[in-house]
mmCIF file of C-alpha atoms in Angstrom:
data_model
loop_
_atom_site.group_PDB
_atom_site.id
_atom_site.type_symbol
_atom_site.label_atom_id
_atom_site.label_comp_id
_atom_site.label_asym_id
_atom_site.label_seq_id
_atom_site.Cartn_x
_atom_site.Cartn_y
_atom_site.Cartn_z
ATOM 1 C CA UNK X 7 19.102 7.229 -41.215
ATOM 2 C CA UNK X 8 16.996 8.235 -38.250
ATOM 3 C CA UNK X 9 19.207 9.415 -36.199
ATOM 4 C CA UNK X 10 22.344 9.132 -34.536
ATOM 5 C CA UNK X 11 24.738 7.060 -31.827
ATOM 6 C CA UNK X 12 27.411 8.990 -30.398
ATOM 7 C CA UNK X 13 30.593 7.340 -29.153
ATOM 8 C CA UNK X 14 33.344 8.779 -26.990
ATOM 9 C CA UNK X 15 36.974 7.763 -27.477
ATOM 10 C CA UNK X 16 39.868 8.247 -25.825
ATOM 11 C CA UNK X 17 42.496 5.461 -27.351
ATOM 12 C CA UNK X 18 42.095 3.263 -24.303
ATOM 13 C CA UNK X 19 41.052 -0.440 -25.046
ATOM 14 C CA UNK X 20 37.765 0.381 -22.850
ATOM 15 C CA UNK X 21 36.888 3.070 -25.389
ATOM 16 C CA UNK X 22 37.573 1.069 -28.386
ATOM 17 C CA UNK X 23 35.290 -1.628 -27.011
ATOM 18 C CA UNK X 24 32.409 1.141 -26.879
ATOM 19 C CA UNK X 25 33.262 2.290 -30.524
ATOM 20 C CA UNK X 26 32.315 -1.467 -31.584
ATOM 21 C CA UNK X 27 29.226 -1.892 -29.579
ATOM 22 C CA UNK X 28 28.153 1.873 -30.330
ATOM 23 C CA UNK X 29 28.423 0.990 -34.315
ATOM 24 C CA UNK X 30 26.118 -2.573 -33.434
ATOM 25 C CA UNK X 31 23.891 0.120 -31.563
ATOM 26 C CA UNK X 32 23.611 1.960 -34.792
ATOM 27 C CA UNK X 33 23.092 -0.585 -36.826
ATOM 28 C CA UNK X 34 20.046 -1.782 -35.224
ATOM 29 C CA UNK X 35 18.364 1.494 -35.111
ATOM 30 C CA UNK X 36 18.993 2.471 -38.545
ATOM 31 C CA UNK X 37 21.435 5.378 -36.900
ATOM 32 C CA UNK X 38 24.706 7.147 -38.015
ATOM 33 C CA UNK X 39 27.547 6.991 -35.575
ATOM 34 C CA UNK X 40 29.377 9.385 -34.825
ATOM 35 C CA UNK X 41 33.173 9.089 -33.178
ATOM 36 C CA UNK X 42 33.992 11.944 -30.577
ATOM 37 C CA UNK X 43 37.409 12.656 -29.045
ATOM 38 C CA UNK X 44 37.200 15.573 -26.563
ATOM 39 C CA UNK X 45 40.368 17.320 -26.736
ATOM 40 C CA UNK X 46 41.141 19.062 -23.767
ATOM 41 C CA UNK X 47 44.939 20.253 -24.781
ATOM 42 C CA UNK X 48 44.377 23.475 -26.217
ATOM 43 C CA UNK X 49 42.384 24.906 -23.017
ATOM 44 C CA UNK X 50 45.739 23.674 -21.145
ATOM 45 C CA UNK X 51 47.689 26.256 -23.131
ATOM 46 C CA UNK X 52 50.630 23.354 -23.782
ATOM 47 C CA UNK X 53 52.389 22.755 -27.893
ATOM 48 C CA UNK X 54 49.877 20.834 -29.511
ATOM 49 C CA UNK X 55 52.361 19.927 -32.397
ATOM 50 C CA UNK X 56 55.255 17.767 -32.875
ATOM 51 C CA UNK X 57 58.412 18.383 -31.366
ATOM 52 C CA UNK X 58 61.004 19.882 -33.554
ATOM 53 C CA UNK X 59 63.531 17.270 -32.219
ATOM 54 C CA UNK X 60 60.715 14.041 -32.394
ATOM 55 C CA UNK X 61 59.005 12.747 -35.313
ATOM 56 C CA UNK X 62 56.882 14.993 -37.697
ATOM 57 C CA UNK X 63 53.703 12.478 -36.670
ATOM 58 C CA UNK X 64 54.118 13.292 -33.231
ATOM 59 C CA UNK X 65 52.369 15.639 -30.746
ATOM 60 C CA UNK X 66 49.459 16.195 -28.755
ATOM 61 C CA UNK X 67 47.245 16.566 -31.614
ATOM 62 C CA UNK X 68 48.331 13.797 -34.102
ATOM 63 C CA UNK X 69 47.761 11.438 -31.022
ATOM 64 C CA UNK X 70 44.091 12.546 -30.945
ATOM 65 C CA UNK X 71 43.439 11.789 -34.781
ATOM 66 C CA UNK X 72 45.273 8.310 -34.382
ATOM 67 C CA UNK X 73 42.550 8.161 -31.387
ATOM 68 C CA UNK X 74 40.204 8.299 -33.735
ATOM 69 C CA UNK X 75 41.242 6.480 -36.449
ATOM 70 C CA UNK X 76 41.324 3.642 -35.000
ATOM 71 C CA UNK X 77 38.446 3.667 -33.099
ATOM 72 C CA UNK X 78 36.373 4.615 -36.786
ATOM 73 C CA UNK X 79 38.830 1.541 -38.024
ATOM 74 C CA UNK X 80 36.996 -0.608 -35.403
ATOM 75 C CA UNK X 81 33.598 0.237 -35.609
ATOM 76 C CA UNK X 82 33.733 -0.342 -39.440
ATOM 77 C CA UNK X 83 34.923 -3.379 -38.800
ATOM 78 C CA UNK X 84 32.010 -4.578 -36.813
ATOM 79 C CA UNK X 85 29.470 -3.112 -38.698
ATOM 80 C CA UNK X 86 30.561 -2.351 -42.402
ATOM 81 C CA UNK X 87 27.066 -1.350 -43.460
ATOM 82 C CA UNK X 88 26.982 1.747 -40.740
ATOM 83 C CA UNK X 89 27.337 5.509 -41.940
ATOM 84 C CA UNK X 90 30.213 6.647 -39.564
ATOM 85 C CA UNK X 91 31.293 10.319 -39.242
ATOM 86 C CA UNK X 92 34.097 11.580 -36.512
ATOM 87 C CA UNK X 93 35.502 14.075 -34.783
ATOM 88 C CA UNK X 94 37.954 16.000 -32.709
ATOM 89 C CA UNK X 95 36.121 18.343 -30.497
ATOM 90 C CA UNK X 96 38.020 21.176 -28.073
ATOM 91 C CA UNK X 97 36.678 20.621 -24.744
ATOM 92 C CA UNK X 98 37.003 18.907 -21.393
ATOM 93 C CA UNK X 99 34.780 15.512 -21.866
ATOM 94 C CA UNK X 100 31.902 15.899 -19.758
ATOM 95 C CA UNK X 101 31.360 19.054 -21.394
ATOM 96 C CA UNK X 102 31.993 17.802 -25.120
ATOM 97 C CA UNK X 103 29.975 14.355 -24.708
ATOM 98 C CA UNK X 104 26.741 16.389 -23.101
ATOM 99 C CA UNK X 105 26.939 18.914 -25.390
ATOM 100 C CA UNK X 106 26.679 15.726 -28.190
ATOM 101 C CA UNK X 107 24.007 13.882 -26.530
ATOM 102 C CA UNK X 108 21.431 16.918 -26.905
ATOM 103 C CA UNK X 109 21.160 15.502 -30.527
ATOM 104 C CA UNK X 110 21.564 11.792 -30.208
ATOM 105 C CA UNK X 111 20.182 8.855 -29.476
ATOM 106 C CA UNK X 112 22.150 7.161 -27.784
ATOM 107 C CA UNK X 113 25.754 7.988 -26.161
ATOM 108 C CA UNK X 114 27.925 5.202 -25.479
ATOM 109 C CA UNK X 115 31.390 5.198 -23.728
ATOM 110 C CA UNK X 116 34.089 2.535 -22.098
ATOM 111 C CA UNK X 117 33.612 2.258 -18.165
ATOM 112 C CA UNK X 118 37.181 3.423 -17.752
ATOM 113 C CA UNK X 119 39.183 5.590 -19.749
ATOM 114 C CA UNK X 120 42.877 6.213 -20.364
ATOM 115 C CA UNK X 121 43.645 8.488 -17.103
ATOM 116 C CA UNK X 122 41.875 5.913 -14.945
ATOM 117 C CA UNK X 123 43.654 5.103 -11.735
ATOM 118 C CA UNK X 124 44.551 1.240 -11.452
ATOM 119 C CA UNK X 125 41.578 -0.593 -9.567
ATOM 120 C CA UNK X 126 39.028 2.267 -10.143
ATOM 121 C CA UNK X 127 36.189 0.175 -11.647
ATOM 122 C CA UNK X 128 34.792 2.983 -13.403
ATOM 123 C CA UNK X 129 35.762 6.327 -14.456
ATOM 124 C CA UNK X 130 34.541 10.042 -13.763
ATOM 125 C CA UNK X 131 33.167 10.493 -17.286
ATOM 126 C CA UNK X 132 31.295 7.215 -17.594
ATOM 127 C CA UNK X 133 29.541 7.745 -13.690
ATOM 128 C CA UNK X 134 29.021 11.967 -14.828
ATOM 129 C CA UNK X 135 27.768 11.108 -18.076
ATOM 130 C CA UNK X 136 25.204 9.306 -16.993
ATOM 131 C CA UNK X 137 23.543 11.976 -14.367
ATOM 132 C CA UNK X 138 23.587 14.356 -16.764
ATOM 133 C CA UNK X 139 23.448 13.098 -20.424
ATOM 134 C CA UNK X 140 20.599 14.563 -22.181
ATOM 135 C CA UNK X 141 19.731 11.086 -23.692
ATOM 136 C CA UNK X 142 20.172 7.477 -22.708
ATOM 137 C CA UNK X 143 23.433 6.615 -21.971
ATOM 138 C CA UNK X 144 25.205 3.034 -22.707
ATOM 139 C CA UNK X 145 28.381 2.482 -20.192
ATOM 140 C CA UNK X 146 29.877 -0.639 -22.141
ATOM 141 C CA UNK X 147 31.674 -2.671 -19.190
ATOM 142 C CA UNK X 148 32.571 -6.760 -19.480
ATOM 143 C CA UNK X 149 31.983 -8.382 -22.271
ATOM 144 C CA UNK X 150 27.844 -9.600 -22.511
ATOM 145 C CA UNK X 151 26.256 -12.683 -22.471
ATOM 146 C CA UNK X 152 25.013 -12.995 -26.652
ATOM 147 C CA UNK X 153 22.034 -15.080 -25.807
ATOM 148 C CA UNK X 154 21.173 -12.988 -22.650
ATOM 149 C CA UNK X 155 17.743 -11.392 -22.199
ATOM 150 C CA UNK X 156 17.715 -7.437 -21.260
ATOM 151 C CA UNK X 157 17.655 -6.999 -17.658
ATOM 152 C CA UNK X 158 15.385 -4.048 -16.709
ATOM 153 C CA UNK X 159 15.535 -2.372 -13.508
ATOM 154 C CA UNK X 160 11.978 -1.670 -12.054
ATOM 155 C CA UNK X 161 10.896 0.378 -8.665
ATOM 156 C CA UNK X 162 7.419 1.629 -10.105
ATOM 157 C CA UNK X 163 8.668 5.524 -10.100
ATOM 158 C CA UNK X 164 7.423 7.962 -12.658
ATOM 159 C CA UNK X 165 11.689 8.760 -13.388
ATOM 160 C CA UNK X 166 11.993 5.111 -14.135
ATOM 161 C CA UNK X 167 8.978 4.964 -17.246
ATOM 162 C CA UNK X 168 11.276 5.901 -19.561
ATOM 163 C CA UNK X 169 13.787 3.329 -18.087
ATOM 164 C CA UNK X 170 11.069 0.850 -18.824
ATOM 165 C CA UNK X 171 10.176 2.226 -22.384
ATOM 166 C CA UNK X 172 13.700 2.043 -23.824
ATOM 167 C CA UNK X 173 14.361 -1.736 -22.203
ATOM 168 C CA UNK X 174 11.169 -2.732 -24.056
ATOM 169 C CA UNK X 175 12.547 -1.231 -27.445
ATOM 170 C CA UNK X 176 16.087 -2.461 -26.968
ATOM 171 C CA UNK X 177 14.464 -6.140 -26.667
ATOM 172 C CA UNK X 178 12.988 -5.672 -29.837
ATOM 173 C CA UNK X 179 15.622 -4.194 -31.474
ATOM 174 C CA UNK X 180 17.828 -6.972 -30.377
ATOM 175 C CA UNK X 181 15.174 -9.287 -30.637
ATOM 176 C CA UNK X 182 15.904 -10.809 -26.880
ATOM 177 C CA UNK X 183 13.589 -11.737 -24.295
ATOM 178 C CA UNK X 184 13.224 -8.871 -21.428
ATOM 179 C CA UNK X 185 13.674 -9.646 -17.385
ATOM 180 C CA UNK X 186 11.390 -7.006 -15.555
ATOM 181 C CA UNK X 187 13.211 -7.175 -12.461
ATOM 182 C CA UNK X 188 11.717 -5.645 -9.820
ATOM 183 C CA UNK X 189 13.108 -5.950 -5.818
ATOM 184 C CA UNK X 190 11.632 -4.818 -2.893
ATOM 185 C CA UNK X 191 12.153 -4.840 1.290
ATOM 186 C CA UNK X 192 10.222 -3.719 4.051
ATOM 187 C CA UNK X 193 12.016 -0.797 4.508
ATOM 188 C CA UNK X 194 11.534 0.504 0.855
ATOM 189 C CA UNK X 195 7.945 -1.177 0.014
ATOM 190 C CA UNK X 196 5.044 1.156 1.671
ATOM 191 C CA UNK X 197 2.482 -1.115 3.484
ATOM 192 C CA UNK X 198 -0.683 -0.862 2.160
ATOM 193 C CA UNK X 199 -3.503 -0.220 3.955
ATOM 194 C CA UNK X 200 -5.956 -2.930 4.783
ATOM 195 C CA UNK X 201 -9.214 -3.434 3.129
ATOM 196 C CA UNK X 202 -11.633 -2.095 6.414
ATOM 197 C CA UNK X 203 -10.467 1.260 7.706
ATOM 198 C CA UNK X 204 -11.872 0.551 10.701
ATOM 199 C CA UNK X 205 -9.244 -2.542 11.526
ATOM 200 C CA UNK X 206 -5.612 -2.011 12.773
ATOM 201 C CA UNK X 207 -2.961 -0.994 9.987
ATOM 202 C CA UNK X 208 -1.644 -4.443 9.825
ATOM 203 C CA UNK X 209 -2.270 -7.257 6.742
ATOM 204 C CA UNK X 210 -2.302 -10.677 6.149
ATOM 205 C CA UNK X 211 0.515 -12.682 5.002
ATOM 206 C CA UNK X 212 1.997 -12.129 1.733
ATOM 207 C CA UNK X 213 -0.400 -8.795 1.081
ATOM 208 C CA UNK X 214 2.812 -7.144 0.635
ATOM 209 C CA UNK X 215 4.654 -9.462 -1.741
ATOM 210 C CA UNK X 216 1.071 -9.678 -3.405
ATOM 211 C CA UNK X 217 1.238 -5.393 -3.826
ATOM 212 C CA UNK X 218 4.687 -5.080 -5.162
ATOM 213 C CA UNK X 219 3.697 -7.889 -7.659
ATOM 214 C CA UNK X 220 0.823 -5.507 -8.662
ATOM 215 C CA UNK X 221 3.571 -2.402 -9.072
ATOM 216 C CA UNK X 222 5.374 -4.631 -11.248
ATOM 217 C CA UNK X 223 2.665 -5.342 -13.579
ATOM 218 C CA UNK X 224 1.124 -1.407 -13.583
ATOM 219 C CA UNK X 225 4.847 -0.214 -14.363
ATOM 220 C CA UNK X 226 4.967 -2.874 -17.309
ATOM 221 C CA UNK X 227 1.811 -2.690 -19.159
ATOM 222 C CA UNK X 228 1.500 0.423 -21.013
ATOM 223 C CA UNK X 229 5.087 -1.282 -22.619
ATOM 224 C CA UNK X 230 3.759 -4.452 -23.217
ATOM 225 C CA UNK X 231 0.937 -3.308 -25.567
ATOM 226 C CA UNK X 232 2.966 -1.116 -27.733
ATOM 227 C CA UNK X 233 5.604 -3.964 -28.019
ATOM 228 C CA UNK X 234 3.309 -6.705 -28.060
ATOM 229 C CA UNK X 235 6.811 -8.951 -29.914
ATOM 230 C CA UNK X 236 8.734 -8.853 -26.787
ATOM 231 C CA UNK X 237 8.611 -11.941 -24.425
ATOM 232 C CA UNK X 238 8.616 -10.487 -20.852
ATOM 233 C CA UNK X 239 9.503 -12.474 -17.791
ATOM 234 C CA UNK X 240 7.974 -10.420 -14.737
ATOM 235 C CA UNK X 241 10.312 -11.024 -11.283
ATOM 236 C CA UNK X 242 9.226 -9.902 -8.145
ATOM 237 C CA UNK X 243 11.971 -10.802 -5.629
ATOM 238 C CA UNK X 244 12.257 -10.116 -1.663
ATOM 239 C CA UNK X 245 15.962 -8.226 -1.311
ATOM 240 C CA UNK X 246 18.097 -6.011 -2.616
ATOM 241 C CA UNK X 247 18.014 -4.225 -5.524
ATOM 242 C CA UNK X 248 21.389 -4.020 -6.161
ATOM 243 C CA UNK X 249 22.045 -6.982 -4.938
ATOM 244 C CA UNK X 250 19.047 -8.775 -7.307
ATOM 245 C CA UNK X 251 20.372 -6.860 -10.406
ATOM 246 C CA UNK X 252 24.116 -7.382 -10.546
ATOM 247 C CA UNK X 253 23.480 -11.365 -9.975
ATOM 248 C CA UNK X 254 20.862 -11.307 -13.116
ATOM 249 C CA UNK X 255 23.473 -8.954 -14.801
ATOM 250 C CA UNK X 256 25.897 -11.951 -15.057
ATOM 251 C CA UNK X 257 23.587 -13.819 -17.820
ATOM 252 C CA UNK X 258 22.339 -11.048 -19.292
ATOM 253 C CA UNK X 259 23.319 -8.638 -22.481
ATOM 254 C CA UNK X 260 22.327 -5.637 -20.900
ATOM 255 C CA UNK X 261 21.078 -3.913 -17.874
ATOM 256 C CA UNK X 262 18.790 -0.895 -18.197
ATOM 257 C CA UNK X 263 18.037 1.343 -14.757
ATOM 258 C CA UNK X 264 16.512 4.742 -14.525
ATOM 259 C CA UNK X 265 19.145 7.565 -12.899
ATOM 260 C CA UNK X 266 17.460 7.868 -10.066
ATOM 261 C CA UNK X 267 14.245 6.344 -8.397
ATOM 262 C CA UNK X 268 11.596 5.570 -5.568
ATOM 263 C CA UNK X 269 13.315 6.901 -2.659
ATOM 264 C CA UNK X 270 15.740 9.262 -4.373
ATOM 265 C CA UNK X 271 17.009 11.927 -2.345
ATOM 266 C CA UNK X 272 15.916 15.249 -4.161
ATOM 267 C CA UNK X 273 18.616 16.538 -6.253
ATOM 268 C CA UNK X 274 20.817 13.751 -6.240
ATOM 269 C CA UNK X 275 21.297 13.271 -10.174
ATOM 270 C CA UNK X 276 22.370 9.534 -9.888
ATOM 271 C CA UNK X 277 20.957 7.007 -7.501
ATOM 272 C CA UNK X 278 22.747 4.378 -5.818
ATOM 273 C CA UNK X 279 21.463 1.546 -7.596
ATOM 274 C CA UNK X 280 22.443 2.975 -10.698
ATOM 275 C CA UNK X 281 26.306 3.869 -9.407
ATOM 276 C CA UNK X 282 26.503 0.517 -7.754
ATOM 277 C CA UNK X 283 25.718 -1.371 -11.390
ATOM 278 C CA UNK X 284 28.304 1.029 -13.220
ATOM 279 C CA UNK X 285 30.643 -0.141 -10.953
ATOM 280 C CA UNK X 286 29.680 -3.956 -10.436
ATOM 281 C CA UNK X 287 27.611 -4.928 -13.174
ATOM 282 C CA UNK X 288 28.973 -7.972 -15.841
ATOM 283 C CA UNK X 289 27.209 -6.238 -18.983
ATOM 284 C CA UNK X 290 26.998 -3.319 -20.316
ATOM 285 C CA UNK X 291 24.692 -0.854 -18.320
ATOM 286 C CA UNK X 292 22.194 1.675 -19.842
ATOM 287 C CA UNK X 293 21.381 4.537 -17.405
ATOM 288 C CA UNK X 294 18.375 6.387 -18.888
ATOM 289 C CA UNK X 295 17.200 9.201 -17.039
ATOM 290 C CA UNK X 296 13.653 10.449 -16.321
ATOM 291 C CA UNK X 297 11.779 13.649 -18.489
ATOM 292 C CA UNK X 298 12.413 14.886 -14.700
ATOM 293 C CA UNK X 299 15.660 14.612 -14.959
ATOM 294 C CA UNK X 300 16.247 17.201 -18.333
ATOM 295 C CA UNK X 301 16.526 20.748 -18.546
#
């Protein structure tokens, strides 16, 4: 093994869903996995055992084993042939699942947990995780398309290169074709400056459309000659990012999107693009954040 894929659990259905595509994660890099319940109970100070008038496989901690049980049960199940290792870890789970990404490569967790209130589209953990994992982080939300190319997220930003570096290895991991997405407005494109100084800052049609284009391509090719296998579709589009990337995120089998990018407000850990695909994406979303971005 080469490393390993971390999954938190929790018992809800959205976890269990993660455990599965976590173990197809491992699989395909050669990984362990690893099943993590963070067990916040003890730093409550409430009886972690059964109750002496309930059944002996009751309690507060018995629950947490059965947690993971059955998500281990699962994510054999889908992938027979992966190592898997688990465990129960003290610990409020923000803390617990940053503490385990320092070592992994790859965290994955449901987009809602059990405490999540009806009609929040995604939970605390899932949005938290991503600002401040230490390594990529895969927020498994509706069910992808199989035959869907990887959507990747591109604004040209030195954050987002290693955005664009782990969408390129994904596709060839997954062997799927990769959609370098990349959306732009006059408000967020700078206008570049025209070709004699000495005329008025103005340009001719389409010089704009014509520069983002050339972003695109710059952000890409460094990727494209170290995986040379994967079949890249570049998309320049006039609108909204957000916008652009949850409509390709309907036929795709995964979206990848640095935490933050161009335009970031400093310190903010997680841009809006990102927050507004954890909460409206169809796939599964992988937020990966920039060297910038670690401590």
């Amino acid at each position: 093994m080469s490393g390993v894929v971390v999954v938190g659990v929790d018992g809800s259905a959205s976890s269990l869903a993660a455990a599965e595509a976590a173990a197809r994660e491992a699989r395909l890099r050669g990984a362990g996995l690893r099943v993590v319940h963070a067990f916040i109970w003890p730093a409550m100070r409430v009886p972690l055992g059964p109750s002496p008038m309930g059944p002996a496989e009751g309690g507060l901690r018995n629950m947490a084993d059965r947690f993971v049980a059955e998500a281990v049960e699962r994510a054999r199940a889908a992938e027979p042939e992966v190592e898997v290792s688990h465990a129960v870890v003290t610990g409020e789970p923000l803390t617990v699942l940053e503490a385990q990404s320092r070592a992994a490569e790859l965290v994955v967790v449901g987009s809602r947990g059990m405490g999540g209130f009806v009609g929040l589209l995604v939970g605390s953990t899932a949005v938290h995780l991503a600002a401040y994992g230490r390594c990529p982080v895969l927020v498994v939300r509706d069910q992808p398309s199989a035959e869907g190319p990887i959507v990747l997220g591109v604004d040209g930003s030195t954050a987002g290169e290693e955005a664009v570096d782990f969408a390129f290895a994904e596709a060839e991991l997954r062997k799927a074709p990769l959609v370098a997405l990349h959306a732009w407005t006059t408000w967020n494109a700078p206008v570049p400056a025209p070709e004699d100084p000495s005329m008025p800052y103005a340009n001719p049609r389409g010089a704009l459309a014509g520069e983002e284009e050339r972003l695109l391509s710059e952000a890409l090719a460094g990727c494209q000659e170290r995986y040379p296998g994967v079949v890249v579709e570049h998309r320049a589009v006039h609108g909204a990012t957000r916008t652009a990337l949850i409509e390709a995120s309907r036929s795709a089998q995964l979206v990848v999107t640095g935490a933050r990018g161009r335009g970031g407000f400093a310190g903010l850990l997680l841009g809006s693009v990102s927050q507004a695909l954890l909460h409206h994406a169809h796939c599964p979303v992988a937020v990966v954040r920039g060297a910038d971005g670690r401590h």
